[in-house]
Short mmCIF file of C-alpha atoms in Angstrom, two decimals:
data_model
loop_
_atom_site.label_atom_id
_atom_site.label_comp_id
_atom_site.label_asym_id
_atom_site.label_seq_id
_atom_site.Cartn_x
_atom_site.Cartn_y
_atom_site.Cartn_z
CA MET A 1 -0.13 -0.01 0.10
CA TYR A 2 0.98 3.18 -0.74
CA LYS A 3 2.40 5.96 2.15
CA LYS A 4 2.28 9.60 2.09
CA GLN A 5 5.48 11.19 0.33
CA GLY A 6 5.26 14.89 1.10
CA LEU A 7 2.32 16.63 -0.83
CA TYR A 8 1.55 13.39 -2.46
CA ASP A 9 -1.47 11.57 -1.28
CA PRO A 10 -2.82 8.68 -3.08
CA VAL A 11 -6.45 9.72 -2.29
CA HIS A 12 -6.37 12.09 -4.71
CA GLU A 13 -5.28 9.78 -7.54
CA HIS A 14 -7.07 10.35 -11.15
CA ASP A 15 -6.58 9.67 -14.69
CA ALA A 16 -7.78 10.65 -17.96
CA CYS A 17 -6.77 8.72 -20.69
CA GLY A 18 -7.91 6.71 -24.19
CA VAL A 19 -10.25 3.74 -24.24
CA GLY A 20 -11.60 1.16 -26.88
CA PHE A 21 -12.39 -2.11 -28.10
CA VAL A 22 -13.39 -3.98 -30.90
CA ALA A 23 -15.30 -7.34 -31.25
CA ASN A 24 -16.92 -9.94 -33.36
CA VAL A 25 -20.46 -9.64 -33.31
CA ASN A 26 -20.76 -13.69 -34.17
CA GLY A 27 -18.34 -14.51 -31.10
CA ALA A 28 -15.79 -15.96 -33.69
CA ARG A 29 -12.11 -15.66 -32.20
CA THR A 30 -9.35 -14.61 -34.33
CA HIS A 31 -6.44 -12.81 -34.35
CA GLU A 32 -7.44 -10.40 -36.58
CA ILE A 33 -9.57 -8.98 -33.35
CA VAL A 34 -6.38 -8.50 -31.47
CA GLN A 35 -4.39 -7.01 -34.22
CA ASP A 36 -7.68 -4.32 -34.90
CA GLY A 37 -7.33 -3.91 -30.79
CA ILE A 38 -3.59 -3.03 -31.06
CA THR A 39 -4.69 -0.74 -33.92
CA ILE A 40 -6.83 1.19 -31.47
CA LEU A 41 -4.23 1.42 -29.26
CA LYS A 42 -2.10 2.97 -31.52
CA ASN A 43 -4.45 5.27 -32.89
CA LEU A 44 -4.87 6.76 -29.26
CA VAL A 45 -1.68 7.08 -28.53
CA HIS A 46 -1.59 10.93 -28.72
CA ARG A 47 -4.21 10.24 -25.77
CA GLY A 48 -1.40 9.11 -23.46
CA ALA A 49 1.62 10.58 -21.86
CA VAL A 50 5.25 9.87 -22.32
CA GLY A 51 8.11 10.72 -19.65
CA GLY A 52 11.23 12.77 -20.02
CA ASP A 53 12.95 10.11 -21.77
CA GLN A 54 10.08 10.11 -24.46
CA LYS A 55 10.16 6.41 -24.12
CA THR A 56 8.21 5.71 -21.32
CA GLY A 57 4.79 5.76 -21.25
CA ASP A 58 2.19 6.24 -18.79
CA GLY A 59 0.92 2.59 -19.63
CA ALA A 60 -0.99 0.91 -22.45
CA GLY A 61 -2.43 -2.56 -22.45
CA ILE A 62 -5.27 -5.25 -23.80
CA LEU A 63 -7.78 -7.28 -22.33
CA ILE A 64 -8.93 -10.40 -23.92
CA GLN A 65 -10.50 -13.85 -24.09
CA LEU A 66 -8.52 -16.34 -22.91
CA PRO A 67 -6.63 -17.60 -26.09
CA HIS A 68 -6.68 -21.66 -25.63
CA LEU A 69 -5.42 -22.24 -29.00
CA PHE A 70 -1.75 -20.46 -28.14
CA PHE A 71 -1.56 -21.73 -24.37
CA GLN A 72 -2.11 -25.35 -25.28
CA LYS A 73 0.88 -24.70 -27.59
CA GLU A 74 2.66 -23.15 -25.15
CA ALA A 75 1.61 -25.91 -22.44
CA ILE A 76 3.25 -28.73 -25.03
CA ARG A 77 6.80 -26.75 -24.94
CA SER A 78 6.69 -25.99 -21.04
CA LYS A 79 5.69 -29.88 -20.57
CA ILE A 80 1.90 -28.43 -19.06
CA SER A 81 -0.98 -30.50 -19.57
CA LEU A 82 -4.14 -28.32 -20.03
CA PRO A 83 -7.75 -29.46 -19.36
CA VAL A 84 -10.47 -28.19 -21.94
CA PRO A 85 -11.19 -24.66 -22.45
CA GLY A 86 -13.35 -23.50 -19.50
CA SER A 87 -12.15 -25.48 -17.02
CA TYR A 88 -8.77 -23.69 -15.81
CA GLY A 89 -7.52 -20.48 -14.80
CA VAL A 90 -4.59 -17.98 -16.07
CA GLY A 91 -2.81 -15.72 -13.72
CA MET A 92 -1.03 -13.16 -15.22
CA LEU A 93 1.65 -11.77 -12.50
CA PHE A 94 4.15 -9.00 -11.88
CA MET A 95 6.71 -10.45 -9.73
CA PRO A 96 10.13 -8.96 -8.37
CA GLN A 97 13.04 -9.44 -10.58
CA ASP A 98 14.86 -10.55 -7.29
CA LYS A 99 15.07 -14.61 -7.85
CA VAL A 100 14.56 -15.08 -4.09
CA ALA A 101 11.45 -12.97 -3.35
CA ARG A 102 10.12 -14.01 -6.69
CA GLU A 103 10.73 -17.92 -5.44
CA ASP A 104 9.26 -17.03 -2.08
CA LEU A 105 6.13 -15.50 -3.55
CA SER A 106 5.42 -18.37 -6.11
CA LYS A 107 5.41 -20.81 -3.09
CA GLU A 108 3.40 -18.63 -1.24
CA VAL A 109 0.79 -18.65 -4.55
CA GLU A 110 1.18 -22.35 -4.64
CA LYS A 111 0.08 -22.97 -1.17
CA ALA A 112 -2.65 -20.62 -1.64
CA ILE A 113 -3.89 -22.36 -4.49
CA ALA A 114 -3.56 -25.81 -2.38
CA GLU A 115 -5.24 -24.50 0.21
CA GLU A 116 -8.19 -23.30 -1.82
CA GLY A 117 -8.60 -26.75 -3.30
CA GLY A 118 -6.98 -26.15 -6.42
CA LYS A 119 -4.38 -27.88 -8.49
CA MET A 120 -1.31 -26.11 -9.93
CA LEU A 121 -0.87 -27.21 -13.58
CA GLY A 122 2.57 -25.09 -13.85
CA TRP A 123 4.40 -21.82 -14.39
CA ARG A 124 5.42 -20.13 -17.80
CA ASP A 125 8.04 -17.29 -17.65
CA VAL A 126 6.37 -14.83 -20.07
CA PRO A 127 8.91 -13.88 -23.19
CA ILE A 128 9.37 -10.06 -23.21
CA CYS A 129 11.37 -7.45 -25.05
CA PRO A 130 12.48 -4.78 -22.55
CA GLU A 131 14.96 -3.13 -25.07
CA CYS A 132 12.20 -1.20 -26.34
CA LEU A 133 10.88 0.29 -23.37
CA GLY A 134 12.44 3.65 -21.91
CA GLU A 135 15.00 3.84 -19.09
CA MET A 136 12.61 4.92 -16.49
CA ALA A 137 10.40 1.85 -17.42
CA ARG A 138 13.14 -0.51 -17.90
CA GLU A 139 14.57 0.44 -13.79
CA ILE A 140 11.05 -0.86 -12.47
CA LEU A 141 10.60 -3.50 -14.77
CA PRO A 142 8.49 -6.67 -12.60
CA PHE A 143 9.40 -10.37 -13.58
CA ILE A 144 6.31 -11.33 -15.75
CA ARG A 145 4.75 -15.10 -15.07
CA GLN A 146 1.77 -17.08 -15.79
CA VAL A 147 0.44 -19.44 -13.65
CA PHE A 148 -2.27 -22.35 -14.71
CA VAL A 149 -4.82 -23.60 -12.18
CA THR A 150 -7.70 -25.84 -12.40
CA PHE A 151 -10.22 -26.54 -9.64
CA ASP A 152 -11.88 -30.22 -10.14
CA GLY A 153 -15.68 -30.21 -10.80
CA LEU A 154 -15.74 -26.08 -11.40
CA GLU A 155 -15.69 -24.66 -14.39
CA GLY A 156 -17.83 -21.33 -15.94
CA ASP A 157 -19.07 -18.82 -13.42
CA ASP A 158 -18.41 -21.08 -10.34
CA LEU A 159 -14.61 -21.44 -11.43
CA GLU A 160 -14.58 -17.72 -12.37
CA ARG A 161 -15.83 -17.14 -8.63
CA LYS A 162 -13.13 -19.33 -7.28
CA LEU A 163 -10.16 -18.01 -8.88
CA TYR A 164 -11.54 -14.36 -7.78
CA ILE A 165 -11.49 -15.88 -4.02
CA THR A 166 -8.12 -17.41 -4.26
CA ARG A 167 -6.81 -14.33 -6.21
CA LYS A 168 -7.87 -12.13 -2.87
CA VAL A 169 -6.32 -14.78 -0.56
CA ILE A 170 -2.91 -14.46 -2.50
CA GLU A 171 -2.52 -10.87 -2.03
CA HIS A 172 -3.37 -11.11 1.53
CA ARG A 173 -0.64 -13.47 1.55
CA SER A 174 1.89 -11.21 -0.23
CA GLU A 175 0.97 -7.95 1.74
CA ASN A 176 1.41 -10.24 4.98
CA LYS A 177 5.05 -11.00 3.63
CA GLY A 178 5.51 -7.53 3.14
CA PHE A 179 4.87 -7.17 -0.34
CA SER A 180 3.51 -3.75 -1.92
CA ILE A 181 1.59 -4.00 -5.35
CA GLU A 182 5.24 -2.42 -6.87
CA ASP A 183 6.51 -5.70 -5.89
CA PHE A 184 3.45 -8.07 -6.78
CA TYR A 185 0.62 -7.79 -8.88
CA ILE A 186 -2.01 -9.88 -10.25
CA CYS A 187 -3.23 -8.30 -13.48
CA SER A 188 -5.99 -10.75 -14.10
CA PHE A 189 -6.55 -14.40 -12.82
CA SER A 190 -9.41 -15.81 -14.93
CA SER A 191 -10.60 -18.72 -16.91
CA LYS A 192 -12.12 -16.53 -19.07
CA THR A 193 -10.19 -13.08 -19.65
CA ILE A 194 -6.40 -12.18 -19.61
CA VAL A 195 -4.67 -8.76 -19.26
CA TYR A 196 -1.51 -7.63 -21.19
CA LYS A 197 -0.09 -4.36 -19.86
CA GLY A 198 2.37 -2.56 -18.97
CA MET A 199 4.42 0.87 -18.41
CA PHE A 200 4.84 1.73 -22.29
CA VAL A 201 3.71 4.01 -25.04
CA ALA A 202 1.45 2.02 -27.12
CA PRO A 203 3.41 1.43 -30.16
CA GLN A 204 5.74 -0.49 -28.16
CA PHE A 205 3.10 -2.86 -26.78
CA GLU A 206 3.24 -5.74 -29.42
CA GLU A 207 7.13 -5.55 -29.69
CA PHE A 208 7.48 -5.78 -25.96
CA TYR A 209 4.77 -8.84 -25.62
CA PRO A 210 5.71 -11.29 -28.78
CA ASP A 211 3.02 -13.24 -27.55
CA VAL A 212 0.52 -10.89 -29.13
CA LYS A 213 1.91 -11.35 -32.31
CA ASP A 214 1.11 -15.07 -32.56
CA THR A 215 -1.46 -16.18 -35.11
CA ASP A 216 -3.14 -18.77 -32.21
CA PHE A 217 -3.22 -15.77 -29.83
CA ARG A 218 -7.10 -15.32 -30.96
CA SER A 219 -10.00 -13.81 -29.40
CA ALA A 220 -13.67 -12.36 -30.17
CA ILE A 221 -13.06 -9.46 -27.68
CA ALA A 222 -10.29 -7.01 -27.35
CA LEU A 223 -10.29 -4.20 -24.82
CA VAL A 224 -7.71 -1.71 -24.74
CA HIS A 225 -6.23 1.34 -23.17
CA GLN A 226 -3.70 3.92 -23.35
CA ARG A 227 -3.12 5.39 -20.18
CA TYR A 228 -2.42 9.51 -19.14
CA SER A 229 -2.15 9.97 -15.55
CA THR A 230 -3.17 13.15 -14.38
CA ASN A 231 -2.55 13.27 -10.83
CA THR A 232 -0.88 9.83 -10.27
CA PHE A 233 2.26 8.33 -11.01
CA PRO A 234 2.89 6.04 -14.18
CA SER A 235 3.10 2.33 -12.69
CA TRP A 236 3.44 -1.59 -14.18
CA PRO A 237 0.62 -2.26 -11.88
CA LEU A 238 -1.87 0.97 -12.43
CA ALA A 239 -1.54 0.46 -16.32
CA GLN A 240 -4.77 -0.73 -17.91
CA PRO A 241 -6.83 -2.34 -18.54
CA PHE A 242 -7.85 -3.51 -14.97
CA ARG A 243 -9.39 -7.24 -14.50
CA TYR A 244 -12.89 -5.98 -15.90
CA LEU A 245 -12.60 -2.16 -17.41
CA ALA A 246 -10.82 0.57 -18.88
CA HIS A 247 -11.27 3.67 -17.66
CA ASN A 248 -11.12 7.37 -19.33
CA GLY A 249 -12.18 9.54 -16.56
CA GLU A 250 -11.84 10.66 -12.59
CA ILE A 251 -14.36 9.60 -9.95
CA ASN A 252 -15.07 12.83 -8.36
CA THR A 253 -16.76 10.81 -5.48
CA LEU A 254 -14.14 8.23 -4.82
CA ARG A 255 -13.38 8.80 -0.96
CA GLY A 256 -17.20 8.39 -0.20
CA ASN A 257 -17.37 5.25 -2.41
CA VAL A 258 -14.51 3.87 -0.62
CA ASN A 259 -15.91 4.54 2.74
CA LYS A 260 -19.53 3.37 2.28
CA MET A 261 -17.70 0.14 0.46
CA LYS A 262 -15.88 -0.39 3.82
CA ALA A 263 -18.97 0.57 6.14
CA ARG A 264 -20.71 -2.35 4.68
CA GLU A 265 -18.36 -4.93 4.64
CA ALA A 266 -19.68 -6.38 7.65
CA THR A 267 -23.03 -6.57 6.23
CA LEU A 268 -21.82 -8.32 2.96
CA HIS A 269 -23.75 -11.84 2.38
CA SER A 270 -24.05 -13.97 -0.86
CA LYS A 271 -25.35 -17.39 -1.00
CA LEU A 272 -22.90 -17.94 -3.57
CA TYR A 273 -20.04 -17.39 -1.19
CA GLY A 274 -21.58 -18.28 2.20
CA ASP A 275 -18.49 -18.38 4.72
CA GLU A 276 -16.10 -17.66 2.07
CA THR A 277 -16.97 -14.06 1.90
CA LYS A 278 -14.62 -12.95 4.13
CA LYS A 279 -12.01 -13.77 2.00
CA LEU A 280 -12.86 -11.03 0.17
CA LEU A 281 -12.40 -8.53 2.78
CA PRO A 282 -11.12 -6.02 2.19
CA ILE A 283 -13.20 -5.46 -1.13
CA ILE A 284 -11.28 -1.92 -1.90
CA ASN A 285 -7.63 -1.44 -1.89
CA PRO A 286 -7.64 2.28 -1.04
CA GLY A 287 -3.80 2.28 -2.44
CA LEU A 288 -4.69 2.02 -5.96
CA SER A 289 -5.99 4.54 -8.53
CA ASP A 290 -9.57 5.68 -8.89
CA SER A 291 -9.85 3.48 -11.64
CA ALA A 292 -8.50 0.28 -10.22
CA ILE A 293 -10.73 0.75 -6.91
CA PHE A 294 -13.85 0.85 -9.47
CA ASP A 295 -12.67 -2.08 -10.86
CA ASN A 296 -12.58 -3.40 -7.22
CA GLY A 297 -15.96 -2.78 -6.54
CA PHE A 298 -17.35 -3.79 -10.29
CA GLU A 299 -15.82 -7.29 -9.81
CA LEU A 300 -17.54 -8.01 -6.62
CA LEU A 301 -20.97 -7.41 -8.19
CA ALA A 302 -20.51 -9.12 -11.79
CA ASN A 303 -19.27 -12.15 -9.44
CA SER A 304 -22.27 -12.19 -7.51
CA GLY A 305 -24.71 -13.09 -9.63
CA ARG A 306 -25.25 -10.11 -11.27
CA SER A 307 -24.66 -9.29 -15.31
CA ILE A 308 -21.91 -7.00 -16.35
CA GLU A 309 -24.92 -4.35 -17.52
CA HIS A 310 -26.53 -4.59 -14.55
CA SER A 311 -23.39 -4.05 -12.61
CA VAL A 312 -22.28 -1.15 -14.30
CA MET A 313 -25.76 0.64 -14.07
CA MET A 314 -25.50 -0.04 -10.62
CA MET A 315 -22.58 1.97 -10.20
CA VAL A 316 -22.97 4.56 -13.19
CA PRO A 317 -26.58 5.12 -12.97
CA GLU A 318 -28.20 7.46 -15.71
CA ALA A 319 -29.80 10.50 -14.73
CA PHE A 320 -33.25 9.08 -13.64
CA GLY A 321 -35.19 12.00 -12.12
CA ALA A 322 -39.18 12.57 -12.92
CA LYS A 323 -38.17 15.10 -15.84
CA TYR A 324 -36.00 12.69 -17.68
CA HIS A 325 -37.99 10.96 -20.38
CA ILE A 326 -37.25 7.29 -19.60
CA SER A 327 -39.31 4.33 -18.77
CA GLN A 328 -40.94 3.73 -15.64
CA ASP A 329 -39.30 -0.08 -15.14
CA LYS A 330 -35.96 1.60 -15.72
CA ARG A 331 -36.30 4.58 -13.77
CA ALA A 332 -37.68 2.16 -10.50
CA PHE A 333 -34.74 0.22 -11.61
CA TYR A 334 -32.29 2.87 -10.76
CA GLU A 335 -34.55 3.94 -7.34
CA PHE A 336 -34.44 0.57 -5.82
CA HIS A 337 -30.36 0.48 -6.41
CA ALA A 338 -30.19 4.02 -5.12
CA ALA A 339 -30.96 2.18 -1.97
CA VAL A 340 -27.95 -0.50 -2.09
CA MET A 341 -25.37 1.48 -3.26
CA GLU A 342 -24.26 5.10 -4.37
CA PRO A 343 -23.84 6.34 -7.73
CA TRP A 344 -19.33 6.60 -8.48
CA ASP A 345 -19.94 10.22 -10.45
CA GLY A 346 -17.37 11.72 -12.18
CA PRO A 347 -16.58 12.47 -16.02
CA ALA A 348 -16.22 8.74 -17.54
CA ALA A 349 -15.80 6.59 -20.52
CA LEU A 350 -16.00 3.42 -19.49
CA ALA A 351 -15.69 -0.34 -21.39
CA PHE A 352 -16.36 -3.08 -19.73
CA THR A 353 -16.39 -7.11 -20.68
CA ASP A 354 -16.41 -10.32 -18.83
CA GLY A 355 -15.08 -12.41 -21.48
CA VAL A 356 -18.36 -13.04 -22.83
CA LYS A 357 -20.10 -9.72 -23.52
CA VAL A 358 -18.56 -6.47 -23.81
CA GLY A 359 -19.91 -2.99 -23.59
CA ALA A 360 -19.37 0.74 -22.84
CA THR A 361 -21.37 3.29 -21.09
CA LEU A 362 -20.39 7.53 -20.50
CA ASP A 363 -21.11 9.32 -16.93
CA ARG A 364 -24.72 10.59 -16.75
CA ASN A 365 -23.39 13.97 -18.26
CA GLY A 366 -21.03 12.42 -20.91
CA LEU A 367 -18.51 14.26 -20.04
CA ARG A 368 -15.99 11.82 -21.78
CA PRO A 369 -16.05 10.97 -25.29
CA ALA A 370 -16.97 7.77 -26.84
CA ARG A 371 -17.61 6.66 -30.45
CA TYR A 372 -19.05 3.57 -31.61
CA VAL A 373 -19.78 1.96 -34.91
CA VAL A 374 -21.27 -1.62 -36.65
CA THR A 375 -19.60 -2.61 -39.31
CA LYS A 376 -21.01 -4.68 -42.00
CA SER A 377 -18.39 -7.44 -41.45
CA GLY A 378 -20.11 -7.95 -38.14
CA LYS A 379 -17.49 -5.98 -36.04
CA VAL A 380 -17.99 -3.65 -33.23
CA VAL A 381 -15.63 -0.58 -32.53
CA MET A 382 -15.52 1.54 -30.18
CA ALA A 383 -12.91 4.21 -29.00
CA SER A 384 -12.72 7.51 -27.23
CA GLU A 385 -12.70 9.36 -30.39
CA VAL A 386 -13.60 8.50 -34.30
#
């Protein structure tokens, strides 16, 4: 967790960036969608920021569906036996460069998975090309590893929830060991999606991660983000997308949102989690950026039996007063949820996905730009600008 340093206080962290996605409406997974996502990323490069060395970016990344064909091929090389798609999860981890600390954390990850009833399938060190990075990015470059895990009898949403719990348990273990998110961070831990991101400018992305150039690296959805951190520092963990979304804007009500989420933790309950609910606490990590904190809240709702569109409408409601021309049913929906959760307000454009559906929304005043088009070939393209 971050500590105050002089005039810097992490509670004031915000960011304003470029965001977008591309998806095949028919759900077909292709390498072309990944390439299109990278093209969007490059076209949004002017919406990001670059450091004094002119090569270190505030951050860029992509969130896609788990590329099973690619991982199956890589697993054979690493002598890992992968089960059928949807029955295993992959964690994308930023770990320390120090070998002793990394091995210590790797053991903690393995212990947590075993304690939660999971089975380790193996590790994969992600190939990277750090030569393309700026000096500042290289100085704090993490060691990037992937972990493959399965839970007997679990698949689909049940497996996704178990991976969510396991990730929170791993995070608690690393905190207890004294590691901050700059030392150890889990970019994604899912059976449906994976996040490739880092502290670079968009054109460096595909050069840094050779994985994304492989023709078996396929997805029907590619959600991308180019970061411009207005009130925070560049950081590998705080690059976007996060585990469910990419965010362009600011959450102006953040302190209240965090406090209210913390206050309701004592009464949180779900039949889907039972006694394991306590393993999820605290829901929010206050040391993160406003976008990452929003993602913390969003993943709780999305993993608790609600659809992603339901979850985002709870957190970012549109204006629903009596003078607004919306249906009675929709107004009733917003009025009911206003008693369940306060709005996360501020100028924002959000793109979000659970690996099955993808969507986007604006704040109630539409203060951040977002445009979309549906092509004749059956693609949906959304971005911060045309």
